[in-house]
Amino acid sequence: MFSTAQSIYPVRAIREIEDQLIPSAKPSLMERAGRAAAEDAVRLILDRPAAILIACGPGNNGGDGFVMARQLAQAGREVVVAFAAAPERLPAEAAKAHADYLAAGGTIVSDLPAAPANGWALVVDALFGIGLARPVEGRYAGWINALNAQPAPRMALDVPSGLDADTGQPLGTTFRATHTTTFIALKPGLLTNDGPDYCGEISVQRLDIEAPAWVPVRGQAIRPALFRAHLRPRPRNTHKGIHGDAGILGGNTGMVGAALLAGRAALWLGTGRVYVGLLDEYGPSVDCSQPELMLRRAHALPERLSALAVGPGLGTQPAAEGLLAAALGRPVPLVLDADALNLIGTDSALQSALAAREAPSVLTPHPAEAARMLGCDTACVQADRLHAALEIARRHRALVVLKGCGSIVATPDERWFINGTGHPGMATAGMGDVLTGLVVGLLAQSWPAESALLAAVHLHGAAADRLAREGIGPVGLTASETIDAARGVFNGWLIEAQRDPRITPPQRPIR
Ligand SMILES: NC(=O)C1=CN([C@@H]2O[C@H](COP(=O)(O)OP(=O)(O)OC[C@H]3O[C@@H](n4cnc5c(N)ncnc54)[C@H](OP(=O)(O)O)[C@@H]3O)[C@@H](O)[C@H]2O)[C@@H](O)CC1
Ligand SMILES: [K+]
């Protein structure tokens, strides 16, 4: 479980690495890429006897395809290579790979052939990689549609053709892979937005290059390794007072459940005491199915809290705005969600108060909330999720998680993380409130804000994944069930951490 963090590089960083290494690398990076892809292909097709179809494009992605074809043919596999571009216009490395393939006895067809009677063992997309410059149309769009229609496993080299490697936006017709072998490092577009739907299973082939030795890492895939130092067993001699007091502010008329869900999530993640301040003046004074929660009127939350979340079911009326303004002035870690974000998006005084805070602030927008904060529309946020998350973090000097497929965590100092846990069943009512509760629960227990956010985001998805494995979801999964599962996953992490000799012994949180 505690594998080291995986770095993610945008295209310009991969280009930097290539520029530094291509002149001296022996064997060449393309040779290594093609070989690694051939090895992945052999693992994918196992003993299926049919031929492998490799569609090669006009750039270096096509070059990878030629190396792969030569390797597979030399290993005794039947390979069919389709290539329609002018060989003399191939870039130098790809031209060499093309020539080497022909010299080894390989042949090329200039149009995509019909599938043989027994089908293909595997179809390989080596059309476009990180050099995709515009939407795919015409001949190559036809090829991609034909490849997508094959019942065989479909493998993309580096990036599925048509997918923007930085943003995860499909540009025109896009190859839908069941497996993507990507080179040197992960790219953000494989992991967020539509990327996961087009990439299938991803295998990272580093080509014996330690990318961080060449270009500093700004982006990482979220792994427990990033926050394991805080997964500490509790001392036996303990009491609830040292596990934090969390406050939740929200629950306006008709939306009390949102605040209760956040409160339960904080409680079930081990927070010592959880207070829920409700704006609904006719709201309940006790949650009968969770009587451990201490319900208060919104203005009556205790002065002394370890962390506060504002937003679940808050509403945008003046009373909510006043409470939010007061919360921004509290010197405690703050989580802002839902209507708290909508209010901040339109009020410059709140924006100034947020940017001026000394204590950590964590913002948890979904794409529509992010769009309101940035003054654009949801499509513009989704077109470049990484940029949107970083921009919100910079503007508000806050930690941000932009929720959605491949949630992105961004820091004010321009580092970022992408989460891989979770599934589409999480797109359901109350799920965001649960995440808010998980974050505030860890903050209340004295976790540093960045680790708390990374752990909560990863845990939220991991809990839903565990439930889906048991048949609880993806369809019909509810937010409440995720709270229960999050507790189980978190305790599993703690047990595993105790077995890890690198984790320090029990400690009391520093207050
Ligand atoms: N450098 C190396 O040694 C290594 C590189 N590696 C591999 O190379 C890949 C990057 O190679 P690359 O830079 O040549 O770009 P690539 O993705 O092949 O596409 C460029 C070509 O496509 C064309 N084109 C673009 N969009 C198009 C469209 N929509 N429709 C039609 N045409 C379009 C574009 O034409 P142009 O825009 O110039 O008209 C140009 O001809 C990388 O992903 C990895 O797989 C690895 O082997 C490691 C070592
Ligand atoms: K490709």
XYZ file of C-alpha atoms in Angstrom, residues 98 236 274 422:
4
model
C 10.773 2.900 -39.660
C -3.649 4.115 25.290
C -18.425 17.482 16.825
C -13.335 6.684 -6.464
